mmCIF file of C-alpha atoms and ligand atoms in Angstrom:
data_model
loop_
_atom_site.group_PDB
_atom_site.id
_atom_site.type_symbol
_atom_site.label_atom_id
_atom_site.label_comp_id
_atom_site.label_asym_id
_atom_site.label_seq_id
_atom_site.Cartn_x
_atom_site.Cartn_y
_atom_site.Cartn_z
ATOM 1 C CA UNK A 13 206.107 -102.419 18.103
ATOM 2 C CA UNK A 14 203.429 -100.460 16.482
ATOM 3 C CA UNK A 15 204.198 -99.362 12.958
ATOM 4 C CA UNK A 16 205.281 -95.698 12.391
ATOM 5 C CA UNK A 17 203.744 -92.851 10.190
ATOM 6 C CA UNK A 18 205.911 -93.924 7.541
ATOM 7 C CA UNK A 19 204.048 -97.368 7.391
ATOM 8 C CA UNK A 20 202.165 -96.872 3.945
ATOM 9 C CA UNK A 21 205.465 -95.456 2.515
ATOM 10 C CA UNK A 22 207.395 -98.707 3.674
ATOM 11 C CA UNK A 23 204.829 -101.043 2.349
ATOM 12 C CA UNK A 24 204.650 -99.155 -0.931
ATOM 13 C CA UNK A 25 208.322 -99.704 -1.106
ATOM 14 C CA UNK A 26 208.429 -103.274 -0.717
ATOM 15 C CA UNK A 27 205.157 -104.089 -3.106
ATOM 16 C CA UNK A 28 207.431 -102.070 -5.579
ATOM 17 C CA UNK A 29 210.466 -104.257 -5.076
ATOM 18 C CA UNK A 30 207.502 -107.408 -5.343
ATOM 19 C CA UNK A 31 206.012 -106.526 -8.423
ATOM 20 C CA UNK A 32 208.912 -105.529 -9.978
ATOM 21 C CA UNK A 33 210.907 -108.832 -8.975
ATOM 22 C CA UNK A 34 207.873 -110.530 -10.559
ATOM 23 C CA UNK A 35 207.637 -108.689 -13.972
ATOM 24 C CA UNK A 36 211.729 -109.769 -14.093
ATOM 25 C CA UNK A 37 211.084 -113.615 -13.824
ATOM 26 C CA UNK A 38 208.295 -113.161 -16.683
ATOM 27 C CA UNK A 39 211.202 -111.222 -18.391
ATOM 28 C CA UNK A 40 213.563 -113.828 -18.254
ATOM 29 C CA UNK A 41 211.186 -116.855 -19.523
ATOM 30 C CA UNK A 42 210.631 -114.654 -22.200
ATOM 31 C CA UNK A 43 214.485 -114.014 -22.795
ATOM 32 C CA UNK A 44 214.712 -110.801 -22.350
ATOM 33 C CA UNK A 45 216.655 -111.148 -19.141
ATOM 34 C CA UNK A 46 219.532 -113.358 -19.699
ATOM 35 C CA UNK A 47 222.079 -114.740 -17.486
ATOM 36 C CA UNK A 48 221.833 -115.097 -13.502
ATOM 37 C CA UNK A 49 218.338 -113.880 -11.559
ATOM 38 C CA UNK A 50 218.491 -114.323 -8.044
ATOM 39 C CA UNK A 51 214.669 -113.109 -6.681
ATOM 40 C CA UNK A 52 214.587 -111.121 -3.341
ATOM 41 C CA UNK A 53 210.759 -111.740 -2.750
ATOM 42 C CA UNK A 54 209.970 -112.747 0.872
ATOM 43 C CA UNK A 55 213.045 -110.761 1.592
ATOM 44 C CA UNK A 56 211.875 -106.562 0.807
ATOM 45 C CA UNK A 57 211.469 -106.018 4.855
ATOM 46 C CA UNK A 58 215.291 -106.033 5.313
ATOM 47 C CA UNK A 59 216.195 -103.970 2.535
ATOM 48 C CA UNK A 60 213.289 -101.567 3.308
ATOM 49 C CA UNK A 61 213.793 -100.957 6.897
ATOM 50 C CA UNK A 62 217.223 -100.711 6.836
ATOM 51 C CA UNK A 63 217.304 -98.111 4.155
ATOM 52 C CA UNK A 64 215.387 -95.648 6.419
ATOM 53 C CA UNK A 65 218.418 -95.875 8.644
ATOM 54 C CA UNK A 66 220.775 -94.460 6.325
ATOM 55 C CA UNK A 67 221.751 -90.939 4.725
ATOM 56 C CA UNK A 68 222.485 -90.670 1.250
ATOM 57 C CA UNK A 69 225.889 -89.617 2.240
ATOM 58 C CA UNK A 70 225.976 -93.304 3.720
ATOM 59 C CA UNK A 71 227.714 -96.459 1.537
ATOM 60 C CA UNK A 72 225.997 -99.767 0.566
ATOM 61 C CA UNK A 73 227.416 -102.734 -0.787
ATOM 62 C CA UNK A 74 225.484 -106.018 -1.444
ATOM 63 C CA UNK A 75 225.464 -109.332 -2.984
ATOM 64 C CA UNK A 76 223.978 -110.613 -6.125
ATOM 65 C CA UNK A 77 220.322 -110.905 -4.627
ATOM 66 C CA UNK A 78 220.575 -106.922 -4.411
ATOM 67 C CA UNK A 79 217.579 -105.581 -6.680
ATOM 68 C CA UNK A 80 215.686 -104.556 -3.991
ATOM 69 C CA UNK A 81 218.230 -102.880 -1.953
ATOM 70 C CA UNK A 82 219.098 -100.826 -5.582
ATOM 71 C CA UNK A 83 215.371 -99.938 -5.399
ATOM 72 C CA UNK A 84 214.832 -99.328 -1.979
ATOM 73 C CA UNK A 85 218.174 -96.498 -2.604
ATOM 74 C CA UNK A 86 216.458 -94.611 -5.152
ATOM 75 C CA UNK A 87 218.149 -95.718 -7.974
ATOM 76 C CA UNK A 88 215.898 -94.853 -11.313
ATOM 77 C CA UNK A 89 214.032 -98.088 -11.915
ATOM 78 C CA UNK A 90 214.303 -97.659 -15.338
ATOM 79 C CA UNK A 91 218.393 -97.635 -15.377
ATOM 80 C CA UNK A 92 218.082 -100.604 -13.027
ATOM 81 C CA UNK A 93 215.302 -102.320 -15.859
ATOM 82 C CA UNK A 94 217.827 -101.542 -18.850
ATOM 83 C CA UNK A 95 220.692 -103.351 -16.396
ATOM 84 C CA UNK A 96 218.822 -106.222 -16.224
ATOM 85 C CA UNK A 97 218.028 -106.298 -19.888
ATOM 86 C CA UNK A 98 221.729 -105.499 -20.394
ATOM 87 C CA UNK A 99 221.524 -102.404 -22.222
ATOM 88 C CA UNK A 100 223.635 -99.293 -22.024
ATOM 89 C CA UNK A 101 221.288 -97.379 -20.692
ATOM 90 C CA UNK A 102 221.631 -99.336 -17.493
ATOM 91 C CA UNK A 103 223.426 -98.650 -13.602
ATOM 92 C CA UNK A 104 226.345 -100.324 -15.096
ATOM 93 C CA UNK A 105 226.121 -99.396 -18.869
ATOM 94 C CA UNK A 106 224.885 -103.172 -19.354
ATOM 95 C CA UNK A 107 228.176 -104.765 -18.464
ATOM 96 C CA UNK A 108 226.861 -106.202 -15.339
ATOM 97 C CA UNK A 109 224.032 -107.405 -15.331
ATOM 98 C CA UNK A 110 221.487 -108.281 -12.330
ATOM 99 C CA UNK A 111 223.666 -108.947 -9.742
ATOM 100 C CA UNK A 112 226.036 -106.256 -10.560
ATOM 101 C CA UNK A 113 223.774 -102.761 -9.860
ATOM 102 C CA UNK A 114 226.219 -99.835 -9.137
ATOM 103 C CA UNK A 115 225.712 -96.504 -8.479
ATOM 104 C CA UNK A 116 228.508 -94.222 -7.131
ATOM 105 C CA UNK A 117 226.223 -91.223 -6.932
ATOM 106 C CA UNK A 118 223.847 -92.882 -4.489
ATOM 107 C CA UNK A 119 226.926 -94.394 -2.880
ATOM 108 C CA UNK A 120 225.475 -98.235 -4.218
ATOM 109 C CA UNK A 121 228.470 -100.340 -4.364
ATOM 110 C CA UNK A 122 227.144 -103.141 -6.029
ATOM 111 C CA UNK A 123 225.861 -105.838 -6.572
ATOM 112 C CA UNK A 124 228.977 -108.329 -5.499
ATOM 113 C CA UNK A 125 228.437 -112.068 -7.354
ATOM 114 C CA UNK A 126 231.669 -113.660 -4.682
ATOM 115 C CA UNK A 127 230.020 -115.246 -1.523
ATOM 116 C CA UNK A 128 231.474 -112.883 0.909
ATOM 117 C CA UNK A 129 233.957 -110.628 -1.336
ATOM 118 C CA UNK A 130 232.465 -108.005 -0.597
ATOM 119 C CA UNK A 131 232.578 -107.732 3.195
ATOM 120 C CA UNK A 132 236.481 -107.038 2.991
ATOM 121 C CA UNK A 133 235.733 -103.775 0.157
ATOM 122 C CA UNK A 134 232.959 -102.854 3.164
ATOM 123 C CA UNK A 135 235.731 -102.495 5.606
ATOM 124 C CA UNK A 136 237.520 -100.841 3.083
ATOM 125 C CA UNK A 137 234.939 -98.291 2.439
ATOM 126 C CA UNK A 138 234.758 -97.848 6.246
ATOM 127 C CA UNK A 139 238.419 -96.849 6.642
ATOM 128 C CA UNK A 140 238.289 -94.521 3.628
ATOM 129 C CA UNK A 141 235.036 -92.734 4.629
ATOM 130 C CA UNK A 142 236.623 -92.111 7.968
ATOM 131 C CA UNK A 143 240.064 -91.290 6.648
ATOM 132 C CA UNK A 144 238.556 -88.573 5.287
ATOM 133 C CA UNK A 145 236.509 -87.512 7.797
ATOM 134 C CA UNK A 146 233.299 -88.214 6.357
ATOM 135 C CA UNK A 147 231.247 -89.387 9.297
ATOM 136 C CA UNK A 148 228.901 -92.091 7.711
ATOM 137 C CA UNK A 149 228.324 -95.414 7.464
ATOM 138 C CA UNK A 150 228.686 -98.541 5.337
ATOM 139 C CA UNK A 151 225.676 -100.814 5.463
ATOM 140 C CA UNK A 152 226.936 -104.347 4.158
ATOM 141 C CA UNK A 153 224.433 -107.000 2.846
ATOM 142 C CA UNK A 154 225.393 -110.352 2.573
ATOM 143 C CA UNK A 155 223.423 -113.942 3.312
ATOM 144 C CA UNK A 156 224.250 -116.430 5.555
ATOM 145 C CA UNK A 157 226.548 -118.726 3.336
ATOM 146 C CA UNK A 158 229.022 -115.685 3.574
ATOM 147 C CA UNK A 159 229.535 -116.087 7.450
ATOM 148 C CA UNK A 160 230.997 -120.015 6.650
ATOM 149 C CA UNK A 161 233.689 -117.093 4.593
ATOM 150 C CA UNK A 162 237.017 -116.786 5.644
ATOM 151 C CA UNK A 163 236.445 -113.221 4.380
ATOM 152 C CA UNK A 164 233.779 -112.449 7.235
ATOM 153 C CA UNK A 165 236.048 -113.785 9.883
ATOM 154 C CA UNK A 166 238.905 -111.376 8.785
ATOM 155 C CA UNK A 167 236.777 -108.405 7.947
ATOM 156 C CA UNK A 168 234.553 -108.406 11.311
ATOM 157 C CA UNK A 169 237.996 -109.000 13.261
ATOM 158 C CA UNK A 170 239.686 -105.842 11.505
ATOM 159 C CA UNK A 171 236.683 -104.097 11.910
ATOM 160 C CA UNK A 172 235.984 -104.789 15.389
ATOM 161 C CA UNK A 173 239.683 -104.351 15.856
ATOM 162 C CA UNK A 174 239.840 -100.120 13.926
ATOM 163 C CA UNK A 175 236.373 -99.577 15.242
ATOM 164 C CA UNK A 176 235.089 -99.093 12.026
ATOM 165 C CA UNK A 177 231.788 -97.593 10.630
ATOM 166 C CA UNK A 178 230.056 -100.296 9.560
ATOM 167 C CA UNK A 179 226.442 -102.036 9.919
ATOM 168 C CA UNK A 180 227.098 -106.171 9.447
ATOM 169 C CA UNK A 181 223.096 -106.875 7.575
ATOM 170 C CA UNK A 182 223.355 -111.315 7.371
ATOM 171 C CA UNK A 183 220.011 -112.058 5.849
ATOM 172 C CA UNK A 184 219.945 -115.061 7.031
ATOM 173 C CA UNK A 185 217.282 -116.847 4.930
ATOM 174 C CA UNK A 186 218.490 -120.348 6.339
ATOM 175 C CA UNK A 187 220.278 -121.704 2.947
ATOM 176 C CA UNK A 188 222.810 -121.032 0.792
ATOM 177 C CA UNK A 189 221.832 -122.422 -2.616
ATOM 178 C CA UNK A 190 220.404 -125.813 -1.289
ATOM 179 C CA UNK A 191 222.496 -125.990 2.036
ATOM 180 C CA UNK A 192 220.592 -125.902 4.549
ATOM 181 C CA UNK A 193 222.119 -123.535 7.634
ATOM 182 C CA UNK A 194 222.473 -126.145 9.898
ATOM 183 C CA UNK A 195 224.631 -128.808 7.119
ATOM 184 C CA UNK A 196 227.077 -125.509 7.256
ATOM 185 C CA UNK A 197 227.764 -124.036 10.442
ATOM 186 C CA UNK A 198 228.262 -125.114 13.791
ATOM 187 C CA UNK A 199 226.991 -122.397 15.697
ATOM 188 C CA UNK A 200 223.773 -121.524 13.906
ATOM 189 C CA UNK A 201 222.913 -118.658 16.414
ATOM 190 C CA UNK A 202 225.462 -116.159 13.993
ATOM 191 C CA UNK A 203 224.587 -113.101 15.938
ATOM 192 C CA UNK A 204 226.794 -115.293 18.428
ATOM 193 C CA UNK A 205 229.519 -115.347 15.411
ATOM 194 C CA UNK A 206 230.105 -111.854 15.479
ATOM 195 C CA UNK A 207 229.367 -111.120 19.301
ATOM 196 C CA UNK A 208 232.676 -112.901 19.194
ATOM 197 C CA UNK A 209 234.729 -110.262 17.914
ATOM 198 C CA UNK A 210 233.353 -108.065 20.207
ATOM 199 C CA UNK A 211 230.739 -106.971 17.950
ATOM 200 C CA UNK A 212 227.444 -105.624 19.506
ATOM 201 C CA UNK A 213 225.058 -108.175 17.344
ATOM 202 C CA UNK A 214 221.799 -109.622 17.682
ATOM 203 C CA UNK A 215 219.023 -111.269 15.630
ATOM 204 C CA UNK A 216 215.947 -109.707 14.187
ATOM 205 C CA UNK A 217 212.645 -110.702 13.092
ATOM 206 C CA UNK A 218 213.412 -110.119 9.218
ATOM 207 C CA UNK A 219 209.658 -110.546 8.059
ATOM 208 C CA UNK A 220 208.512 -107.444 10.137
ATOM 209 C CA UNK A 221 209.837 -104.196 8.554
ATOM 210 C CA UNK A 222 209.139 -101.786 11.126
ATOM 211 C CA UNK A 223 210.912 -103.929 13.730
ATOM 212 C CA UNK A 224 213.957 -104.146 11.004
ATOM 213 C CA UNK A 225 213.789 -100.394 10.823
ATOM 214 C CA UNK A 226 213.765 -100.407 14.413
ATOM 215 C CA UNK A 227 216.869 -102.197 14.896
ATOM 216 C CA UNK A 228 218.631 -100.475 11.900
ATOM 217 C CA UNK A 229 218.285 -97.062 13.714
ATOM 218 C CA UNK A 230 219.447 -98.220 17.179
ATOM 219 C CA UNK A 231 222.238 -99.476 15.415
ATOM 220 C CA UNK A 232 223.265 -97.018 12.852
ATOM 221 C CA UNK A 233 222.609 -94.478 16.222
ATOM 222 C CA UNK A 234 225.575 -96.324 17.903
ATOM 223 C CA UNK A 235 227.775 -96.404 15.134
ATOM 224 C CA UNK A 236 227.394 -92.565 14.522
ATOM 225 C CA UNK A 237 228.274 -91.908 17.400
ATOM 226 C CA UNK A 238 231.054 -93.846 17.435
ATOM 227 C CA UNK A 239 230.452 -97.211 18.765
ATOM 228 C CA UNK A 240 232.450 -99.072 16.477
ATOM 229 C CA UNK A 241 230.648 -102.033 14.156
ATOM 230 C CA UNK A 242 227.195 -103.452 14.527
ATOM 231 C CA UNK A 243 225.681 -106.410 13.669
ATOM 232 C CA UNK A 244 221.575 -107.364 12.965
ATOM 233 C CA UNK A 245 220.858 -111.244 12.248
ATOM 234 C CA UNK A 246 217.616 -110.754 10.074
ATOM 235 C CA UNK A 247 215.822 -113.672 10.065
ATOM 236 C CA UNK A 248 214.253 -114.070 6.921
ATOM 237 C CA UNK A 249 213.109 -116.601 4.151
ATOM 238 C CA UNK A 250 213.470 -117.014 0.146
ATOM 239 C CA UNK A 251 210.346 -117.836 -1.458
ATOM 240 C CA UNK A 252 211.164 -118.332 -4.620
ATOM 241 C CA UNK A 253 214.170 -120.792 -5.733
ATOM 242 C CA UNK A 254 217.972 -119.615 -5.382
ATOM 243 C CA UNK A 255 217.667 -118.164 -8.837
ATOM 244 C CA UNK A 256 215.831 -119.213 -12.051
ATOM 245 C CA UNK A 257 218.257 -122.405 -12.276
ATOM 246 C CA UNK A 258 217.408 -124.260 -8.982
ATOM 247 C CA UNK A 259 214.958 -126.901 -9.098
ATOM 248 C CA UNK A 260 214.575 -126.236 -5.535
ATOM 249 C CA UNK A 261 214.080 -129.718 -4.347
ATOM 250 C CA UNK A 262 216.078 -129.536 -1.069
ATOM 251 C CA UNK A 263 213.336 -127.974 1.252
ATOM 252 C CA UNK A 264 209.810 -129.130 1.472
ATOM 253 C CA UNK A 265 206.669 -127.264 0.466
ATOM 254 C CA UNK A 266 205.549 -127.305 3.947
ATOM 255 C CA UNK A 267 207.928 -125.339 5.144
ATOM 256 C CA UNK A 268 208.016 -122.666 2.163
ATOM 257 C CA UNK A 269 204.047 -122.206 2.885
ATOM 258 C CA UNK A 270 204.721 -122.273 6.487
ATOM 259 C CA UNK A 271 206.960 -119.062 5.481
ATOM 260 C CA UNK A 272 204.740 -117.387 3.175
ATOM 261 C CA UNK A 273 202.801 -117.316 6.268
ATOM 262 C CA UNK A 274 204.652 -114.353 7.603
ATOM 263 C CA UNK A 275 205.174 -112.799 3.900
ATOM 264 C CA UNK A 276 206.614 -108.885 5.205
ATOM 265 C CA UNK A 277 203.841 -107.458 2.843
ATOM 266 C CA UNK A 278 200.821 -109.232 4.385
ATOM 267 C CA UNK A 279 201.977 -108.348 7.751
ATOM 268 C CA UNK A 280 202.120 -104.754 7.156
ATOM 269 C CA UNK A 281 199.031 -104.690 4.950
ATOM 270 C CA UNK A 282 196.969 -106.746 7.837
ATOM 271 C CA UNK A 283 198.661 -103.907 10.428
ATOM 272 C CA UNK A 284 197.661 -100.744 8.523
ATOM 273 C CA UNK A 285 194.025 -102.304 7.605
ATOM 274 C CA UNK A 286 193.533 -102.650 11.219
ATOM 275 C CA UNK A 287 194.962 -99.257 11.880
ATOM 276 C CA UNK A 288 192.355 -97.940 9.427
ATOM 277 C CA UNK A 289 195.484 -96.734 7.367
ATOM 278 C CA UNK A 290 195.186 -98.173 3.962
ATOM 279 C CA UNK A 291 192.240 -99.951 2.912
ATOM 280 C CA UNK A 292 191.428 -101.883 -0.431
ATOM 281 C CA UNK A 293 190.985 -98.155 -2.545
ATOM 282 C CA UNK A 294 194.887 -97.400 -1.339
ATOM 283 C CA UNK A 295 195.870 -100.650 -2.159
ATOM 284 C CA UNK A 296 194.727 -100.314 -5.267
ATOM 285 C CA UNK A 297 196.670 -97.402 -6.047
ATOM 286 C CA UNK A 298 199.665 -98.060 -4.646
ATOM 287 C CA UNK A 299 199.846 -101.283 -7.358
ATOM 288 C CA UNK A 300 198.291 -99.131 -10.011
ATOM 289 C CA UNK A 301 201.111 -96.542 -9.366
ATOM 290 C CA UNK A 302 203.484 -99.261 -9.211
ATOM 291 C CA UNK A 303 202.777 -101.520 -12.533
ATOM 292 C CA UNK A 304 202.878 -97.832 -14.184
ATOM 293 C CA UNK A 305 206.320 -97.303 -13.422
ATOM 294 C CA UNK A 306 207.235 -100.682 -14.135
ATOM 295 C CA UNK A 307 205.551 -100.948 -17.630
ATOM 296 C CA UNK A 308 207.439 -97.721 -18.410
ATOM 297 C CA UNK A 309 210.772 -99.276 -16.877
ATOM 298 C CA UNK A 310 210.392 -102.313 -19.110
ATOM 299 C CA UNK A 311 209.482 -100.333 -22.500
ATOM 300 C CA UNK A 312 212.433 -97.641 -21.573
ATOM 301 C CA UNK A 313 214.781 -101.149 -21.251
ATOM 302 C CA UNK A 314 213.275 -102.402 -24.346
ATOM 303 C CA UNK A 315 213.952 -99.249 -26.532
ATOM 304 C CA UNK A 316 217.543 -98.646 -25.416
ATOM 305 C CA UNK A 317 220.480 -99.433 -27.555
ATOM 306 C CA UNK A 318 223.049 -102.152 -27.026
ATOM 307 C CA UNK A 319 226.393 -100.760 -25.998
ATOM 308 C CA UNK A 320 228.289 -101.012 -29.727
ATOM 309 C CA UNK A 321 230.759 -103.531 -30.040
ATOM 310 C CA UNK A 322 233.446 -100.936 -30.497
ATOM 311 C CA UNK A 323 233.170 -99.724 -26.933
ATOM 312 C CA UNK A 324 232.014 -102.909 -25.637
ATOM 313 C CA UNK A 325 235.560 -103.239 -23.798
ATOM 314 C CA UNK A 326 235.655 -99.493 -21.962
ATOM 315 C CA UNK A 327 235.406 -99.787 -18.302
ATOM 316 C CA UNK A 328 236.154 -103.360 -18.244
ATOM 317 C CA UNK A 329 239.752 -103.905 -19.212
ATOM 318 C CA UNK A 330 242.496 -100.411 -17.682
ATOM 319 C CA UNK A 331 243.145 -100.377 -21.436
ATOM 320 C CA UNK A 332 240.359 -100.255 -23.847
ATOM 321 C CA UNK A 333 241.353 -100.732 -27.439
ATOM 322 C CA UNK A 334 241.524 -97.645 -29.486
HETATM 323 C C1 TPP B 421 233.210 -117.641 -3.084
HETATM 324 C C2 TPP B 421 232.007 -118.215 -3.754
HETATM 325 N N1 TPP B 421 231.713 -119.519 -3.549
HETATM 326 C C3 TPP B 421 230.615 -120.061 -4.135
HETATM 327 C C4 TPP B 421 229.807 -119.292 -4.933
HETATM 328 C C5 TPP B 421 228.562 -119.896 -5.562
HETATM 329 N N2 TPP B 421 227.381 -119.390 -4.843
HETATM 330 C C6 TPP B 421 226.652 -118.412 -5.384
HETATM 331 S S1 TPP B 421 225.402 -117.976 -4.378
HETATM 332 C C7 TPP B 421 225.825 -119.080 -3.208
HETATM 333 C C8 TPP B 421 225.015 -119.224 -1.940
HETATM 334 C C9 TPP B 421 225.163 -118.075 -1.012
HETATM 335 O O1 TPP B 421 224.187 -118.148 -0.028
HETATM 336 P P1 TPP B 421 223.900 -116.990 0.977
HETATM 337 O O2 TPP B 421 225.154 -116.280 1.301
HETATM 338 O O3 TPP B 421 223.133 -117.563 2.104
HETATM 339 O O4 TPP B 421 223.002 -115.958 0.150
HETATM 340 P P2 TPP B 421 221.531 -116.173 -0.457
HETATM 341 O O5 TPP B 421 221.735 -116.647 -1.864
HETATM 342 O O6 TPP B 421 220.826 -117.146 0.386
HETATM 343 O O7 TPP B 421 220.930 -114.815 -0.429
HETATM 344 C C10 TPP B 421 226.945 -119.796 -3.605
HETATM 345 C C11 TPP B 421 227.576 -120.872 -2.819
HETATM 346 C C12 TPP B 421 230.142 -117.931 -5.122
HETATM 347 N N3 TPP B 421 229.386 -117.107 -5.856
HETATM 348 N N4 TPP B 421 231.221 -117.406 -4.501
HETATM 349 MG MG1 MG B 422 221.137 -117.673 2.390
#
């Protein structure tokens, strides 16, 4: 598949999510970031291309490794910076943290920390939005340790079962924390899982953005037009640990290199350079641009206030104290 016109945009898009990953784990050996960081990079392609699929009238919901897909919506870097950081400025006024972006104007339903909880509230979404005649879709992110999930079982059966609106995205980067895919499932083909349920489903070269696109629009086509649930299988890799915690000693080094191989931004990069699309002067911009926006994302993080301990309870308990 030859990349479309929208290949510098797309690659732009995920060296954004990249560098600004990066400048997060610096954040957090410096303390600035505290609590859980669960990296995306080797991952941007799926978020990327799947976000081209979908309207802004469409829902998202996502796990705890969800920075990218908050970035890839067009949520304001600099709210998502001051979320990390924990300030009130943030998506969630600092109560959440990294792996819980929200944003209910761009229809960004977290940032979900419970290994499949949030495929059931996807469904749920689904059945709302077309309760009320809305017409769109609800694009669900979740990793491959959901599918062993009661939770996926249930929701894909219901949601093959209403026909509802939703596109199933398993980034399957082969290991949930240090299990290894095949130590947790028996059938490690899982487009096969959901094919079950009599869910249209195949798997997807995750590395390769335009073919993720690709997919995401024949799918989100179907669903539109009222095909019921879809499923993609994006094959994909980690290459940095489960989060900053994990020694990562349960996969060898071999195979992480043999991985990085097929990093999503070198293959696009190597495509548009032979295209004569970008060459190194673009490059250079596009991470000029992009450190730019993050330096300003970190300083506006870094300036904001800390939610005062007075209000520190409002939107977290029904009742906050008076
Ligand atoms: C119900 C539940 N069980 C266990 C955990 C602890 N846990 C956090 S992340 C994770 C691994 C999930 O792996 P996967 O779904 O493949 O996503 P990935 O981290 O690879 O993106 C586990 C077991 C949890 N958060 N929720
Ligand atoms: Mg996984």
């Amino acid at each position: 598949m030859s990349p479309t016109a929208n290949g510098v945009a797309l690659l732009r898009a995920m060296i954004r999510i990249r560098r600004f990953e990066e400048r997060c784990a610096e954040l957090y050996q410096e303390e600035k970031i505290r609590g859980f960081l669960h990296l995306y990079i080797g991952e941007e392609a799926i978020a990327v291309g799947v976000m081209q699929s979908l309207t802004p009238e469409d829902a998202i919901v996502a796990t705890y490794r969800e920075h990218g897909h908050a970035l890839a919506r067009g949520i304001d870097m600099n709210r998502v910076m001051a979320e990390m950081y924990g300030k009130a400025t943030g998506t969630s006024g600092g109560r959440g943290g990294s792996m819980h972006l929200f944003d209910a104007k761009t229809r960004f339903f977290g940032g979900n920390a419970i290994v499949g909880g949030h495929l059931p509230l996807a469904a749920g979404l689904a059945l709302a939005d077309r309760m009320q005649g809305r017409g769109v879709v609800t694009a669900c992110f979740f990793g491959d340790g959901a599918v062993a999930e009661g939770e996926f079982h249930e929701t894909l059966n219901l949601a093959a079962l209403w026909q509802l609106p939703v596109l199933f995205c398993c980034e399957n980067n082969r290991y949930a924390m240090g299990t290894a895919l095949e130590r947790a499932q028996s059938e490690t083909e899982l487009a096969l899982k959901a094919a079950s349920y009599r869910i249209p489903a195949w798997p997807v070269d995750g590395m390769d953005v335009v073919a993720v696109e690709g997919a995401a629009r024949r799918a989100t086509g179907a669903i539109r037009a009222g095909e019921g649930p879809h499923f993609i299988e994006f094959r994909t890799y980690r290459f940095r640990a489960h989060s900053m915690f994990d020694p990562d000693l349960y996969r060898s080094k071999g195979e992480v290199e043999t991985w990085r191989r097929r990093d999503p931004i070198t293959l696009l990069t190597d495509r548009l350079r032979g295209e004569g699309a970008v060459d190194d002067a673009a490059l250079e911009g596009i991470e000029r641009e992009v450190a730019a926006e993050i330096d300003a994302a970190a300083a506006f993080a870094e300036s904001s206030e800390w939610e005062p301990v007075e209000t520190l309870a409002r939107h977290v308990t029904s009742e906050a104290p008076s």
